[in-house]
Amino acid sequence: MERKWCANMLAACVLLLASCQTLRTGDLLFHVAHEANAITDVTPGMIDHVAIVLTIDSVIEAVGNGVKTTPLDSLRQQKGYYLIGRVKGISRRQSAENARRYLGRRYDHLFLPDNEEIYCSELVMLALVDKNGQPVFAPIPMSFHDASGRITDYWQQFYARRGLDVPEGLPGSNPGELSQRGNVRIIGTLR
C-alpha cells in the first residue's frame, strides 16, 4: 500500500514539475471555455479569458473582482482548459513589473478604453512590452458582432440596460484574437 502511494505521489510530482517547467514569466494562459458564451459568440474560437504567468505557481489576471494574483492550481479547477501562449520578443521582467502595477484595479465590466478599470486582455496589452519598453500588442477594433456582422442581442441588451451604446469598433482587444497574433505561439495546454 505504501509503495503504491509513493508511486502515485512521484507520478503526480513529475506531472506537476513537467507542466511548471513549460511555463515562463510573461507566458499567456488562454481559457478555452467548455461551452459558448457571450464572449465566445463574438470573438475567435472558444477563448473567453487570458491571464499572465508571473511565476511557476501564480498568474495575474483581471477578473470580476479586479486585477489580482491567482494560484495556478486554482485555474486547473475551472471548467474548460488553458492554452499556453509564448509571446516572442518580450521583456519578461519588465512585463511582470508592469502587470503588478495594476494589482487592485477594478475590473472593467463595460470593456471601455481610456478608463481606470481593466479587463483581462487589456491587462495583457498594457503589461507586455519589448526590450525597449514598447507594447508588443496594438489595439484592434472591438467586436460585439457575430459571424454575420450583427451585434448580438446579448450585447445590445447589456449596454442598453446601462444607457450606453455598444462600443463596437472602439480600440481594444479580446483574448481570442490575442491568441491568434503572429507573435504568440501556442506551446501546450494546462489542464
C-alpha positions as a printed Julia matrix, in Angstrom:
191×3 Matrix{Float64}:
   0.0    0.0     0.0
   2.78   2.44    0.94
   4.71   1.61   -2.23
   1.61   2.36   -4.38
   1.07   5.67   -2.54
   4.73   6.66   -3.11
   4.49   5.74   -6.8
   1.31   7.82   -7.18
   2.89  10.79   -5.39
   6.01  10.56   -7.54
   3.91  10.46  -10.72
   1.89  13.49   -9.55
   5.08  15.43   -8.74
   6.6   14.6   -12.12
   3.44  15.77  -13.91
   3.33  18.97  -11.88
   7.02  19.65  -12.43
   6.73  18.96  -16.15
   3.82  21.37  -16.55
   5.52  24.06  -14.47
   8.77  23.82  -16.4
   6.98  24.74  -19.61
   5.73  27.99  -18.11
   7.77  31.18  -18.1
   7.08  34.61  -16.69
   5.14  36.52  -19.32
   3.52  33.47  -20.9
  -0.19  33.84  -21.51
  -2.84  31.36  -20.42
  -5.88  31.46  -22.71
  -9.0   29.9   -21.21
 -10.88  27.69  -23.65
 -14.49  27.65  -22.46
 -16.34  24.36  -22.12
 -19.4   25.89  -23.81
 -20.23  29.0   -25.82
 -20.93  32.26  -24.01
 -21.44  35.97  -24.79
 -17.7   36.49  -25.34
 -17.06  33.43  -27.48
 -20.11  34.28  -29.58
 -18.38  37.43  -30.86
 -14.66  36.56  -30.82
 -12.46  33.93  -32.49
 -12.51  30.39  -31.11
 -13.83  29.38  -27.73
 -11.36  31.53  -25.78
 -13.04  33.78  -23.2
 -10.23  34.82  -20.82
  -6.48  35.38  -20.64
  -4.06  35.55  -17.7
  -0.34  36.36  -17.48
   2.07  33.92  -15.85
   4.08  35.59  -13.08
   5.8   32.58  -11.5
   5.62  28.81  -11.92
   2.74  28.78   -9.45
   0.87  32.09   -9.95
  -0.72  34.29  -12.59
  -2.02  37.83  -12.66
  -5.43  38.37  -14.19
  -8.28  40.84  -14.44
 -11.47  39.11  -13.32
 -14.83  40.11  -11.86
 -13.35  41.32   -8.58
 -10.43  43.2   -10.16
  -6.79  42.68  -11.03
  -5.31  40.07   -8.72
  -2.79  37.28   -8.47
  -4.2   33.78   -8.6
  -2.58  30.46   -7.73
  -2.01  28.36  -10.84
  -3.69  25.36   -9.21
  -7.0   27.23   -8.93
  -7.06  27.69  -12.72
  -6.94  23.92  -13.15
 -10.17  23.62  -11.16
 -12.19  25.64  -13.67
 -14.3   24.1   -16.4
 -12.56  24.05  -19.76
  -8.79  24.23  -20.1
  -5.98  26.69  -20.86
  -3.74  27.07  -23.89
  -0.21  28.19  -23.05
   0.88  31.04  -25.31
   4.52  32.08  -25.52
   4.97  35.67  -26.69
   8.01  36.42  -28.84
  10.22  39.41  -28.14
   9.0   40.47  -24.71
  10.97  41.65  -21.72
   9.73  39.12  -19.16
  10.97  41.03  -16.12
   9.59  44.41  -17.25
   6.29  42.88  -18.36
   5.81  41.23  -14.95
   6.62  44.51  -13.18
   4.15  46.34  -15.42
   1.42  43.8   -14.68
   1.96  44.08  -10.92
   1.42  47.86  -11.13
  -2.23  47.17  -11.93
  -2.9   44.96   -8.9
  -6.07  46.08   -7.14
  -7.52  47.92  -10.13
 -11.23  47.36  -10.63
 -12.47  45.1   -13.41
 -13.86  46.85  -16.49
 -17.24  45.18  -16.93
 -18.02  47.58  -19.79
 -14.81  46.89  -21.8
 -14.28  50.59  -22.46
 -10.97  52.17  -23.47
  -9.31  55.01  -21.6
 -10.7   54.49  -18.11
  -9.16  53.35  -14.84
 -10.77  49.89  -14.95
  -9.16  46.94  -16.74
 -10.45  43.78  -18.44
  -8.34  40.65  -18.98
  -6.91  41.21  -22.45
  -6.48  44.91  -21.75
  -4.16  43.97  -18.86
  -2.1   41.9   -21.3
  -1.87  44.81  -23.75
  -0.82  47.24  -21.0
   1.7   44.92  -19.35
   3.6   43.12  -22.1
   6.44  45.16  -23.57
   9.52  44.52  -25.65
  13.12  45.13  -24.59
  12.71  48.85  -25.43
   9.63  49.17  -23.21
   7.23  49.38  -26.16
   3.9   47.49  -26.13
   4.0   44.24  -28.11
   0.26  44.29  -28.86
  -1.53  47.09  -30.68
  -5.26  47.57  -30.06
  -7.81  46.32  -32.55
 -11.41  47.47  -33.17
 -13.68  45.94  -30.54
 -16.14  43.35  -31.83
 -19.55  42.67  -30.35
 -20.99  41.16  -33.55
 -21.42  37.56  -34.63
 -20.15  35.94  -37.82
 -22.99  37.55  -39.81
 -21.84  41.05  -38.73
 -24.85  41.61  -36.47
 -24.32  42.87  -32.9
 -25.75  40.09  -30.76
 -28.88  40.56  -28.68
 -26.89  39.88  -25.51
 -24.55  42.84  -26.06
 -27.31  45.15  -27.31
 -29.3   44.48  -24.14
 -26.22  44.55  -21.89
 -25.3   48.1   -22.95
 -28.91  49.33  -23.28
 -29.53  48.44  -19.6
 -26.65  50.77  -18.77
 -27.81  53.56  -21.07
 -24.78  53.13  -23.34
 -24.15  52.42  -26.99
 -22.34  49.17  -27.79
 -18.65  50.16  -28.13
 -18.37  48.32  -31.45
 -15.22  49.38  -33.28
 -13.61  51.29  -30.4
  -9.94  50.4   -29.78
  -9.49  47.38  -27.55
  -8.72  43.69  -27.53
 -10.12  40.28  -26.79
  -8.43  37.07  -25.63
  -9.39  35.0   -28.67
  -7.85  37.46  -31.09
  -4.7   37.86  -28.96
  -4.2   34.09  -29.1
  -4.0   34.34  -32.9
  -1.45  37.16  -33.13
   1.72  36.41  -35.1
   3.97  36.93  -32.07
   2.09  34.36  -29.95
   2.97  30.68  -30.27
   0.73  28.13  -28.56
   3.14  25.69  -26.9
   0.8   23.4   -24.99
  -2.16  23.07  -22.67
  -2.73  23.42  -18.96
  -5.48  21.21  -17.62
